PDB file of C-alpha atoms in Angstrom:
ATOM      1  CA  UNK T 583     119.543  55.931 104.062  1.00 37.00           C
ATOM      2  CA  UNK T 584     119.150  54.721 107.614  1.00 38.00           C
ATOM      3  CA  UNK T 585     115.692  54.263 109.064  1.00 37.00           C
ATOM      4  CA  UNK T 586     116.280  57.100 111.521  1.00 39.00           C
ATOM      5  CA  UNK T 587     117.152  59.708 108.881  1.00 40.00           C
ATOM      6  CA  UNK T 588     114.501  62.322 108.376  1.00 40.00           C
ATOM      7  CA  UNK T 589     113.215  62.202 111.918  1.00 39.00           C
ATOM      8  CA  UNK T 590     113.752  65.028 114.340  1.00 38.00           C
ATOM      9  CA  UNK T 591     115.464  64.533 117.689  1.00 41.00           C
ATOM     10  CA  UNK T 592     112.614  66.625 119.157  1.00 43.00           C
ATOM     11  CA  UNK T 593     109.501  65.720 117.171  1.00 44.00           C
ATOM     12  CA  UNK T 594     106.402  67.865 117.234  1.00 46.00           C
ATOM     13  CA  UNK T 595     103.446  66.474 119.210  1.00 47.00           C
ATOM     14  CA  UNK T 596     102.137  64.755 116.063  1.00 52.00           C
ATOM     15  CA  UNK T 597     105.424  62.859 115.735  1.00 59.00           C
ATOM     16  CA  UNK T 598     106.413  64.933 112.702  1.00 66.00           C
ATOM     17  CA  UNK T 599     109.583  67.023 112.666  1.00 70.00           C
ATOM     18  CA  UNK T 600     109.071  70.693 113.404  1.00 83.00           C
ATOM     19  CA  UNK T 601     109.071  72.866 110.278  1.00 83.00           C
ATOM     20  CA  UNK T 602     111.412  75.422 111.856  1.00 91.00           C
ATOM     21  CA  UNK T 603     113.895  72.722 112.827  1.00 93.00           C
ATOM     22  CA  UNK T 604     113.955  71.458 109.249  1.00 95.00           C
ATOM     23  CA  UNK T 605     114.229  75.010 107.872  1.00 95.00           C
ATOM     24  CA  UNK T 606     117.299  75.602 110.036  1.00 95.00           C
ATOM     25  CA  UNK T 607     118.716  72.207 108.950  1.00 96.00           C
ATOM     26  CA  UNK T 608     118.327  73.214 105.298  1.00 97.00           C
ATOM     27  CA  UNK T 609     120.013  76.567 105.881  1.00 96.00           C
ATOM     28  CA  UNK T 610     122.973  74.959 107.645  1.00 96.00           C
ATOM     29  CA  UNK T 611     123.275  72.272 104.973  1.00 97.00           C
ATOM     30  CA  UNK T 612     123.213  74.914 102.238  1.00 97.00           C
ATOM     31  CA  UNK T 613     125.930  76.876 104.010  1.00 96.00           C
ATOM     32  CA  UNK T 614     127.994  73.713 104.404  1.00 96.00           C
ATOM     33  CA  UNK T 615     127.647  72.946 100.695  1.00 96.00           C
ATOM     34  CA  UNK T 616     128.612  76.522  99.863  1.00 95.00           C
ATOM     35  CA  UNK T 617     131.700  76.210 102.071  1.00 94.00           C
ATOM     36  CA  UNK T 618     132.594  72.903 100.410  1.00 95.00           C
ATOM     37  CA  UNK T 619     132.357  74.589  96.999  1.00 93.00           C
ATOM     38  CA  UNK T 620     135.249  76.879  97.862  1.00 92.00           C
ATOM     39  CA  UNK T 621     137.296  75.032 100.463  1.00 93.00           C
ATOM     40  CA  UNK T 622     137.222  71.427  99.219  1.00 84.00           C
ATOM     41  CA  UNK T 623     137.316  70.468 102.913  1.00 91.00           C
ATOM     42  CA  UNK T 624     136.075  66.939 103.625  1.00 94.00           C
ATOM     43  CA  UNK T 625     132.312  66.942 104.118  1.00 95.00           C
ATOM     44  CA  UNK T 626     132.723  65.161 107.458  1.00 95.00           C
ATOM     45  CA  UNK T 627     134.975  68.002 108.661  1.00 95.00           C
ATOM     46  CA  UNK T 628     132.455  70.609 107.532  1.00 94.00           C
ATOM     47  CA  UNK T 629     129.692  68.708 109.320  1.00 94.00           C
ATOM     48  CA  UNK T 630     131.735  68.546 112.533  1.00 94.00           C
ATOM     49  CA  UNK T 631     132.640  72.235 112.277  1.00 94.00           C
ATOM     50  CA  UNK T 632     129.002  73.227 111.836  1.00 92.00           C
ATOM     51  CA  UNK T 633     127.982  71.082 114.810  1.00 90.00           C
ATOM     52  CA  UNK T 634     130.518  72.884 117.030  1.00 92.00           C
ATOM     53  CA  UNK T 635     130.169  76.423 115.672  1.00 94.00           C
ATOM     54  CA  UNK T 636     126.358  76.652 115.564  1.00 91.00           C
ATOM     55  CA  UNK T 637     123.565  76.413 118.090  1.00 90.00           C
ATOM     56  CA  UNK T 638     121.934  73.209 116.909  1.00 90.00           C
ATOM     57  CA  UNK T 639     119.394  72.925 119.718  1.00 90.00           C
ATOM     58  CA  UNK T 640     116.589  73.849 117.301  1.00 92.00           C
ATOM     59  CA  UNK T 641     117.938  72.054 114.231  1.00 93.00           C
ATOM     60  CA  UNK T 642     116.744  68.713 112.890  1.00 94.00           C
ATOM     61  CA  UNK T 643     120.244  67.251 112.983  1.00 94.00           C
ATOM     62  CA  UNK T 644     119.358  64.014 111.234  1.00 95.00           C
ATOM     63  CA  UNK T 645     117.854  66.011 108.386  1.00 96.00           C
ATOM     64  CA  UNK T 646     120.911  68.292 108.272  1.00 96.00           C
ATOM     65  CA  UNK T 647     123.223  65.270 108.005  1.00 96.00           C
ATOM     66  CA  UNK T 648     121.062  63.590 105.378  1.00 97.00           C
ATOM     67  CA  UNK T 649     120.993  66.728 103.216  1.00 97.00           C
ATOM     68  CA  UNK T 650     124.669  67.609 103.609  1.00 97.00           C
ATOM     69  CA  UNK T 651     125.972  64.095 103.014  1.00 97.00           C
ATOM     70  CA  UNK T 652     123.371  63.184 100.401  1.00 98.00           C
ATOM     71  CA  UNK T 653     123.892  66.255  98.217  1.00 98.00           C
ATOM     72  CA  UNK T 654     127.651  65.862  98.464  1.00 97.00           C
ATOM     73  CA  UNK T 655     127.499  62.151  97.620  1.00 97.00           C
ATOM     74  CA  UNK T 656     125.127  62.634  94.668  1.00 97.00           C
ATOM     75  CA  UNK T 657     126.392  65.967  93.366  1.00 97.00           C
ATOM     76  CA  UNK T 658     127.202  64.619  89.893  1.00 97.00           C
ATOM     77  CA  UNK T 659     123.786  62.976  89.516  1.00 97.00           C
ATOM     78  CA  UNK T 660     122.011  66.063  90.829  1.00 98.00           C
ATOM     79  CA  UNK T 661     123.914  68.280  88.406  1.00 98.00           C
ATOM     80  CA  UNK T 662     122.785  66.070  85.512  1.00 98.00           C
ATOM     81  CA  UNK T 663     119.180  66.545  86.633  1.00 97.00           C
ATOM     82  CA  UNK T 664     119.594  70.320  86.932  1.00 97.00           C
ATOM     83  CA  UNK T 665     121.647  71.085  83.801  1.00 97.00           C
ATOM     84  CA  UNK T 666     118.832  70.744  81.222  1.00 97.00           C
ATOM     85  CA  UNK T 667     116.988  73.604  82.930  1.00 96.00           C
ATOM     86  CA  UNK T 668     119.939  75.992  83.171  1.00 96.00           C
ATOM     87  CA  UNK T 669     120.429  78.974  80.887  1.00 92.00           C
ATOM     88  CA  UNK T 670     124.209  78.852  81.362  1.00 94.00           C
ATOM     89  CA  UNK T 671     126.948  76.330  82.160  1.00 96.00           C
ATOM     90  CA  UNK T 672     126.699  74.991  85.703  1.00 96.00           C
ATOM     91  CA  UNK T 673     130.130  76.409  86.598  1.00 95.00           C
ATOM     92  CA  UNK T 674     128.734  79.906  85.932  1.00 96.00           C
ATOM     93  CA  UNK T 675     125.824  79.556  88.371  1.00 96.00           C
ATOM     94  CA  UNK T 676     126.202  81.596  91.557  1.00 96.00           C
ATOM     95  CA  UNK T 677     127.554  79.212  94.249  1.00 96.00           C
ATOM     96  CA  UNK T 678     124.791  80.101  96.749  1.00 97.00           C
ATOM     97  CA  UNK T 679     122.058  79.494  94.206  1.00 97.00           C
ATOM     98  CA  UNK T 680     123.758  76.313  93.030  1.00 97.00           C
ATOM     99  CA  UNK T 681     123.898  74.960  96.585  1.00 98.00           C
ATOM    100  CA  UNK T 682     120.192  75.778  97.039  1.00 98.00           C
ATOM    101  CA  UNK T 683     119.181  74.160  93.755  1.00 98.00           C
ATOM    102  CA  UNK T 684     121.231  71.030  94.480  1.00 98.00           C
ATOM    103  CA  UNK T 685     119.641  70.821  97.918  1.00 98.00           C
ATOM    104  CA  UNK T 686     116.176  71.199  96.423  1.00 98.00           C
ATOM    105  CA  UNK T 687     116.927  68.608  93.747  1.00 98.00           C
ATOM    106  CA  UNK T 688     118.036  66.160  96.427  1.00 98.00           C
ATOM    107  CA  UNK T 689     114.868  66.743  98.439  1.00 98.00           C
ATOM    108  CA  UNK T 690     112.665  66.363  95.372  1.00 98.00           C
ATOM    109  CA  UNK T 691     114.408  63.129  94.472  1.00 97.00           C
ATOM    110  CA  UNK T 692     114.776  61.491  97.881  1.00 97.00           C
ATOM    111  CA  UNK T 693     112.580  63.187 100.458  1.00 96.00           C
ATOM    112  CA  UNK T 694     109.124  62.218  99.286  1.00 95.00           C
ATOM    113  CA  UNK T 695     107.883  62.977 102.802  1.00 93.00           C
ATOM    114  CA  UNK T 696     108.351  66.674 101.943  1.00 95.00           C
ATOM    115  CA  UNK T 697     105.747  68.049  99.502  1.00 96.00           C
ATOM    116  CA  UNK T 698     107.240  69.512  96.339  1.00 96.00           C
ATOM    117  CA  UNK T 699     105.643  72.908  97.098  1.00 96.00           C
ATOM    118  CA  UNK T 700     107.502  72.999 100.420  1.00 96.00           C
ATOM    119  CA  UNK T 701     110.808  72.175  98.701  1.00 97.00           C
ATOM    120  CA  UNK T 702     110.294  74.995  96.200  1.00 98.00           C
ATOM    121  CA  UNK T 703     109.167  77.503  98.836  1.00 98.00           C
ATOM    122  CA  UNK T 704     112.076  76.690 101.131  1.00 97.00           C
ATOM    123  CA  UNK T 705     114.500  77.108  98.221  1.00 98.00           C
ATOM    124  CA  UNK T 706     112.981  80.480  97.324  1.00 98.00           C
ATOM    125  CA  UNK T 707     113.180  81.683 100.926  1.00 97.00           C
ATOM    126  CA  UNK T 708     116.829  80.619 101.249  1.00 97.00           C
ATOM    127  CA  UNK T 709     117.665  82.375  97.975  1.00 97.00           C
ATOM    128  CA  UNK T 710     115.998  85.559  99.233  1.00 97.00           C
ATOM    129  CA  UNK T 711     117.965  85.337 102.469  1.00 96.00           C
ATOM    130  CA  UNK T 712     121.372  84.246 101.191  1.00 96.00           C
ATOM    131  CA  UNK T 713     121.428  84.773  97.425  1.00 93.00           C
ATOM    132  CA  UNK T 714     121.573  87.644  94.989  1.00 91.00           C
ATOM    133  CA  UNK T 715     118.772  90.102  94.307  1.00 92.00           C
ATOM    134  CA  UNK T 716     117.057  88.004  91.631  1.00 92.00           C
ATOM    135  CA  UNK T 717     118.357  84.628  92.816  1.00 94.00           C
ATOM    136  CA  UNK T 718     114.989  83.524  94.155  1.00 97.00           C
ATOM    137  CA  UNK T 719     113.503  83.724  90.640  1.00 97.00           C
ATOM    138  CA  UNK T 720     116.248  81.485  89.283  1.00 97.00           C
ATOM    139  CA  UNK T 721     115.797  78.966  92.115  1.00 98.00           C
ATOM    140  CA  UNK T 722     112.016  78.982  91.675  1.00 97.00           C
ATOM    141  CA  UNK T 723     112.296  78.366  87.939  1.00 97.00           C
ATOM    142  CA  UNK T 724     114.725  75.468  88.230  1.00 98.00           C
ATOM    143  CA  UNK T 725     112.982  73.718  91.137  1.00 98.00           C
ATOM    144  CA  UNK T 726     109.558  74.160  89.561  1.00 97.00           C
ATOM    145  CA  UNK T 727     110.700  72.528  86.317  1.00 96.00           C
ATOM    146  CA  UNK T 728     112.565  69.811  88.183  1.00 97.00           C
ATOM    147  CA  UNK T 729     109.529  69.028  90.346  1.00 96.00           C
ATOM    148  CA  UNK T 730     107.561  68.297  87.186  1.00 93.00           C
ATOM    149  CA  UNK T 731     110.130  65.687  86.271  1.00 94.00           C
ATOM    150  CA  UNK T 732     110.848  64.147  89.689  1.00 95.00           C
ATOM    151  CA  UNK T 733     107.386  64.413  91.243  1.00 95.00           C
ATOM    152  CA  UNK T 734     105.152  63.793  88.255  1.00 91.00           C
ATOM    153  CA  UNK T 735     102.363  62.130  90.235  1.00 87.00           C
ATOM    154  CA  UNK T 736     102.374  64.909  92.817  1.00 90.00           C
ATOM    155  CA  UNK T 737     102.543  67.771  90.302  1.00 84.00           C
ATOM    156  CA  UNK T 738     100.216  66.315  87.667  1.00 84.00           C
ATOM    157  CA  UNK T 739      97.184  68.205  88.967  1.00 74.00           C
ATOM    158  CA  UNK T 740      98.803  71.635  89.115  1.00 64.00           C
ATOM    159  CA  UNK T 741      97.646  74.085  86.511  1.00 51.00           C
ATOM    160  CA  UNK T 742     100.100  75.283  83.911  1.00 49.00           C
TER     161      UNK T 742
END
């Protein structure tokens, strides 16, 4: 990961990326991963297409690129992390929900600057917006269990 990844082109006054800019980056990355699931188009082509076809003025572009490329690059590893928590084979998981869970798994694993509760909440909100009727419950369940494994120190104090 480069030292500039994870920073917003237009940081908030505190120097932190704006939450809305990151939320939009996640949504675009999820849509790109969903498109990749069906089209098998090169991830660089999907990235370029999304940059042209979408208003990215309020998107944390570095975060978008990190998520899109990172999830694509580590898809096999991420799937191995996710599979123990699934109630069905991974190829039977709804593609929208799968993209969201992979994205969340990547953030839990690599983006320690993002609290695990934010990762879970963002996944739930994307599933409500883009997924099936009960998809948010599935996403919540998987990311919650995964956070206990990948963010043990951070989640240790939560009540069970």
